[in-house]
Amino acid sequence: MTDLLPLAPGHPDQLSARHDIMGLMPPQHVLVGREAELAELTALLGIPADSAAGAASGSHVLLSGDAGVGKTRLLVELTETAASAGWQVYVGHCLDFGDSALPYLPFSEVLARVAAARADVVDRVAGDYPALTRLQPGRRVLAAGETHEGSIDRGSLLDAVRGLLEALAEDGPLLLVVEDAHWADRSTRDLLSFLFARPFHGPVRIVTSYRSDDLHRRHPLRPQVAEWTRLGSVERVSLGPLSEAAVRALVGAIAPQPVPEADLAAIVARAEGNAFFVEELVASAGGSDQLPWSLADVLLVRLDRLDDGSREAVRTAAVAGREVSHELLAHVTGLPAASLDDALRRAVEMNVLTVGGAGRYAFRHALLAEAVYDDLLPGERARLHSKYVAALLDPATSGRGTAAELARHALLARDLDTAYAASVRAGDEALTVGGPDEAAQHYQQALELLAARDAAPVAEVVALTAKAVEALAASGQPVRAAALAAERLDRLPPDVAPSDRALLLIARAEALYVTEAGDDPVRLATAAFELVPDDDSALRARVLSSYARIAAGFGQYAEAEQAGLEALALAERLNHPELVSEVVTTLSGLKKTGPKEALRAALGDAVDRAEAAGAVAASVRGRFLLGRSFQDHGEFDEAVRWFRSGRERALAAGIPWAPYALECGAQLISTLVLLGRWDEALDLADTRQAPPVAAAELEVHRLTIEQARGADVSDAALRLRPFWHLEGIITIHAASLEFVEAARRGDARGVVAVYEEAVAALAMMWHEWFDARLRLAAQAIDALNAVLPTLPAAARSEVLQDVERLAAEGQRVVARKTDPAGQPGQWGPEGRAWGERLTAEVLRARWLAGGKRPPDAAGLCAAWRATESAFETLGHAHELAHVRVVLAGVLRASGDASWRSIADEARAAATRLGARPLVHELDGLGAPAAREPGASETLTPREREILELVAAGRSNGEIGKLLFISTKTVSVHVSNILGKLGAAGRTEAAAIARRQGLLG
């Protein structure tokens, strides 16, 4: 790593210290063509021109540009400018370790520099935030006989880093630079998100650079950058290519001798404004006509100018990556000390390597290291990787690296045994700093390596699989976790130990429990419970705890309580506080059969106990259950509070997609949608970093809002179909989306088909008469009612038959409702609202279909008034507005003057929500848009209403039934309409109406 020391105000040797600090650019390289960008950066950051002025208000900055375009050189100038203004400066680098991710690497680098210069600050902050010590480089290297400490709360680590920056800022403005974020691990990206999103009390500014050309569509940083740029505290600066004039000036500044015009023109053409290309082309001057066009060839020409010893040292260094310690390089090359020094001095003089702090060398640009590495023959690479493995494992080498580095070298050296052991340790190390994604990656790599062995011990395979399954689930990939467990179960030998099979069974059950997909988690948990030995083992405690949680989730309360009590006693005997908290949370949730106050009190105590024990998963689950309790009783503000707290707790711990963490987020968004806080919900429904199932669960809420605002979401809704069998909530909401889109197309059969497919999918996950079937039936009939007025009489009769069937199924759900104890169930506000809605929608369908015995006006109006009251109690903003639109239409048709006040309430809500379709319906109902001058201006509102029905092909008798007026009255209105439009008949009247825009 480079030697990154802070620049204190009034540093006596700032100019000479700059390059020691950054370790990035030789002093003869001046800033050319970037004056405007530098001015923009200093202005955005609030760095004053006068050092006495202090720090002005400013923002964090994302600095992007293609590889070699000049980001690093600009940052060198920026840090010098900041130091001259009295700022403290620290720089950390992300490195390319490929699949061997090392969480928080740039912050470990920064912490090392702070500790070297301000040990007092580090000690003080570590006293308040002990997790800070986990990032110290000395705590992250391999040591003989080392055992990793237990995992920590990731939120504590994030708070520790922020606390360190705040403490430093007490002594003056602080500039933190994180370079090459395109190589950042997920944990580093999450930490940057944490720092960007939370305002600092002191003057702290962060600049993060990344290669924009590396950000392909699937690059993990790409959605993160989009998220950061939406924050008010973050600005973005993009470096484009240098102009031709700037390239010529740069060549003149860095070339030791004047460059002939022909060569200069060639450099301008080949460099294409890329400062690094310019430097490389200038450095390889002399025989430039033979230079290849590709950057790799340019870099290798540069390498060819080194002597044999320097070339060997550089090639060996390239195998390590961007940088390497002197000690490790000496061990791998095997060169005598004097020879190695001479070789490295030549490489530094030729600007191939730069000298950093702590005895480290770095390639001047990552592309140079990549080009040199790619130029090695396969045999050379394997041999050198083997030497790095030996060096990293040699206890005599004090400059050892991390387990992730060792795993990379061993894998590329085909030393599979070492790669396996290092991958497992790298996974364990990732978990200790809250990196489940990286841990899952390492564990899966270890499993692949273990599979290559001829006879891997079954117990070892099972234990490692369980680790990988747990890490995958914690990173929001439960489907993949369950599939991995299933694969290993299928490959177990018949004589496997019962405990090994039980471990895989419970791991699969835990993953499936949060997906609602595939096998029955209760059956799997029961099988594990029956297999696990009856002893005082940690495995039995885990199996009992998981069995209790899963059984409770499926309504098997007696079994859950019995297993939970046994698990609690065993966990306490084993002194396992996290498991104790998990079981306490499960047992507390069983109080749902009693008064809600008792449940909430028990869950609140469980959350407090989980926090005290550091049991993040139990804490998040308890918060989720509390939120659901308030949600079920229509106490939505409290539900929002608990769901939000669960989501934020999971985010702080680095497990936003873990079981119950995702559910907290999804239910928070769902509740905000219900309350009409749509913009707030959209801000939270960000799917870009989410795993597939989690993304689908969030996406369905976003699409609900967009559809209600008038967007066509047909294609997006269909893309959710593959997730229907994985998560019931996705199915319910996605089916609702498809109902509306089918109705907009006038496809009544499509509405019914979607209903049947959704019911079939949910029945397989739950049971045939699941509660949400009531809601689906009401929503499907609502969609059919939107289509009914446009259909001919024969088709309306068929649709009405479907309506009656769906209504009967919904009523059967109501009749079968029971509580957990098997007694007649009590519907909450949501269930009661949809029950009233079902009744009202059926009456509306009979009215619209115009059958022999349509409902009387009084009964129809009463049903919709009851529905309005129920949704008002529920507090569902959009559904209440929709109900009021229908109610206003029904009241207007029946001659009730109160329809206008109802319509006004609906319009106010629809306008606030931005629900344009509802506003459009209201316009057609009683406040039509201005029409072009013509005969239509004399049409009364009633005549326009009748004209709509005439154009839809309705007979006078059907119109009379719909509007609760006599057929004779309809006939008089139709005659008046024909006369006013100058039409000879009904068909011509409809054509004129369409032409004049009279139809909604």
PDB file of N, CA, C and O in Angstrom, residues 6 88 119 170 173 179 194 196 232 251 376 427 495 648 662 773 801 820 935 983:
ATOM      1  N   PRO A   6      -1.308  12.171   6.629  1.00  0.00           N
ATOM      2  CA  PRO A   6      -2.141  13.370   6.527  1.00  0.00           C
ATOM      3  C   PRO A   6      -1.280  14.615   6.337  1.00  0.00           C
ATOM      4  O   PRO A   6      -0.156  14.688   6.810  1.00  0.00           O
ATOM      5  N   GLN A  88      -6.757  18.336   6.183  1.00  0.00           N
ATOM      6  CA  GLN A  88      -6.163  17.013   6.354  1.00  0.00           C
ATOM      7  C   GLN A  88      -6.570  16.152   5.161  1.00  0.00           C
ATOM      8  O   GLN A  88      -7.711  16.238   4.706  1.00  0.00           O
ATOM      9  N   ALA A 119      -2.214   8.442  16.368  1.00  0.00           N
ATOM     10  CA  ALA A 119      -2.554   7.272  17.183  1.00  0.00           C
ATOM     11  C   ALA A 119      -3.493   7.623  18.315  1.00  0.00           C
ATOM     12  O   ALA A 119      -4.337   6.821  18.716  1.00  0.00           O
ATOM     13  N   GLU A 170     -12.545  17.238  13.930  1.00  0.00           N
ATOM     14  CA  GLU A 170     -12.526  18.194  15.039  1.00  0.00           C
ATOM     15  C   GLU A 170     -11.290  19.097  14.996  1.00  0.00           C
ATOM     16  O   GLU A 170     -11.296  20.208  15.530  1.00  0.00           O
ATOM     17  N   PRO A 173     -10.746  20.745   8.642  1.00  0.00           N
ATOM     18  CA  PRO A 173     -11.431  20.086   7.531  1.00  0.00           C
ATOM     19  C   PRO A 173     -10.675  18.841   7.070  1.00  0.00           C
ATOM     20  O   PRO A 173      -9.445  18.805   7.064  1.00  0.00           O
ATOM     21  N   GLU A 179      -9.993   5.765  -4.069  1.00  0.00           N
ATOM     22  CA  GLU A 179      -9.699   5.611  -5.496  1.00  0.00           C
ATOM     23  C   GLU A 179     -10.112   4.233  -6.009  1.00  0.00           C
ATOM     24  O   GLU A 179     -10.105   3.237  -5.272  1.00  0.00           O
ATOM     25  N   PHE A 194     -23.277   4.454   3.322  1.00  0.00           N
ATOM     26  CA  PHE A 194     -23.568   4.874   4.695  1.00  0.00           C
ATOM     27  C   PHE A 194     -23.009   6.276   4.964  1.00  0.00           C
ATOM     28  O   PHE A 194     -23.685   7.144   5.529  1.00  0.00           O
ATOM     29  N   PHE A 196     -22.142   8.601   2.699  1.00  0.00           N
ATOM     30  CA  PHE A 196     -22.769   9.596   1.833  1.00  0.00           C
ATOM     31  C   PHE A 196     -24.153  10.002   2.361  1.00  0.00           C
ATOM     32  O   PHE A 196     -24.557  11.150   2.228  1.00  0.00           O
ATOM     33  N   GLY A 232     -28.720  14.264  -2.108  1.00  0.00           N
ATOM     34  CA  GLY A 232     -28.456  15.687  -2.157  1.00  0.00           C
ATOM     35  C   GLY A 232     -27.043  16.043  -1.744  1.00  0.00           C
ATOM     36  O   GLY A 232     -26.540  17.121  -2.076  1.00  0.00           O
ATOM     37  N   VAL A 251       2.229  16.664 -23.971  1.00  0.00           N
ATOM     38  CA  VAL A 251       3.442  16.073 -24.557  1.00  0.00           C
ATOM     39  C   VAL A 251       4.625  17.008 -24.357  1.00  0.00           C
ATOM     40  O   VAL A 251       5.724  16.583 -23.978  1.00  0.00           O
ATOM     41  N   LEU A 376       2.681 -12.755 -19.594  1.00  0.00           N
ATOM     42  CA  LEU A 376       3.346 -13.947 -19.069  1.00  0.00           C
ATOM     43  C   LEU A 376       2.791 -15.204 -19.714  1.00  0.00           C
ATOM     44  O   LEU A 376       1.595 -15.290 -20.021  1.00  0.00           O
ATOM     45  N   GLY A 427     -13.730 -16.747   3.758  1.00  0.00           N
ATOM     46  CA  GLY A 427     -15.155 -16.648   4.035  1.00  0.00           C
ATOM     47  C   GLY A 427     -15.414 -16.314   5.487  1.00  0.00           C
ATOM     48  O   GLY A 427     -16.253 -15.453   5.806  1.00  0.00           O
ATOM     49  N   ASP A 495     -25.342 -44.121   4.118  1.00  0.00           N
ATOM     50  CA  ASP A 495     -24.909 -44.365   5.500  1.00  0.00           C
ATOM     51  C   ASP A 495     -24.393 -43.107   6.194  1.00  0.00           C
ATOM     52  O   ASP A 495     -23.661 -43.183   7.174  1.00  0.00           O
ATOM     53  N   GLU A 648     -33.831  -0.534   8.935  1.00  0.00           N
ATOM     54  CA  GLU A 648     -32.626   0.222   9.241  1.00  0.00           C
ATOM     55  C   GLU A 648     -31.639  -0.598  10.070  1.00  0.00           C
ATOM     56  O   GLU A 648     -30.423  -0.486   9.892  1.00  0.00           O
ATOM     57  N   LEU A 662     -35.643  -8.212   4.427  1.00  0.00           N
ATOM     58  CA  LEU A 662     -36.376  -7.898   3.196  1.00  0.00           C
ATOM     59  C   LEU A 662     -37.857  -7.703   3.499  1.00  0.00           C
ATOM     60  O   LEU A 662     -38.493  -6.773   2.979  1.00  0.00           O
ATOM     61  N   ARG A 773     -57.546 -14.727  -1.158  1.00  0.00           N
ATOM     62  CA  ARG A 773     -58.424 -15.042  -2.289  1.00  0.00           C
ATOM     63  C   ARG A 773     -59.649 -14.124  -2.302  1.00  0.00           C
ATOM     64  O   ARG A 773     -60.227 -13.841  -3.363  1.00  0.00           O
ATOM     65  N   GLN A 801     -71.682 -14.577 -15.362  1.00  0.00           N
ATOM     66  CA  GLN A 801     -71.533 -15.907 -14.777  1.00  0.00           C
ATOM     67  C   GLN A 801     -70.180 -16.057 -14.073  1.00  0.00           C
ATOM     68  O   GLN A 801     -70.094 -16.635 -12.986  1.00  0.00           O
ATOM     69  N   PRO A 820     -56.156 -18.906  14.760  1.00  0.00           N
ATOM     70  CA  PRO A 820     -55.159 -19.965  14.969  1.00  0.00           C
ATOM     71  C   PRO A 820     -55.628 -21.098  15.869  1.00  0.00           C
ATOM     72  O   PRO A 820     -55.108 -22.203  15.797  1.00  0.00           O
ATOM     73  N   ALA A 935     -72.249  21.630 -32.428  1.00  0.00           N
ATOM     74  CA  ALA A 935     -73.578  21.288 -31.930  1.00  0.00           C
ATOM     75  C   ALA A 935     -73.509  20.634 -30.569  1.00  0.00           C
ATOM     76  O   ALA A 935     -74.455  20.713 -29.784  1.00  0.00           O
ATOM     77  N   ALA A 983     -77.480  13.991 -36.492  1.00  0.00           N
ATOM     78  CA  ALA A 983     -77.255  12.607 -36.916  1.00  0.00           C
ATOM     79  C   ALA A 983     -78.566  11.950 -37.320  1.00  0.00           C
ATOM     80  O   ALA A 983     -79.617  12.212 -36.725  1.00  0.00           O
TER      81      ALA A 983
END
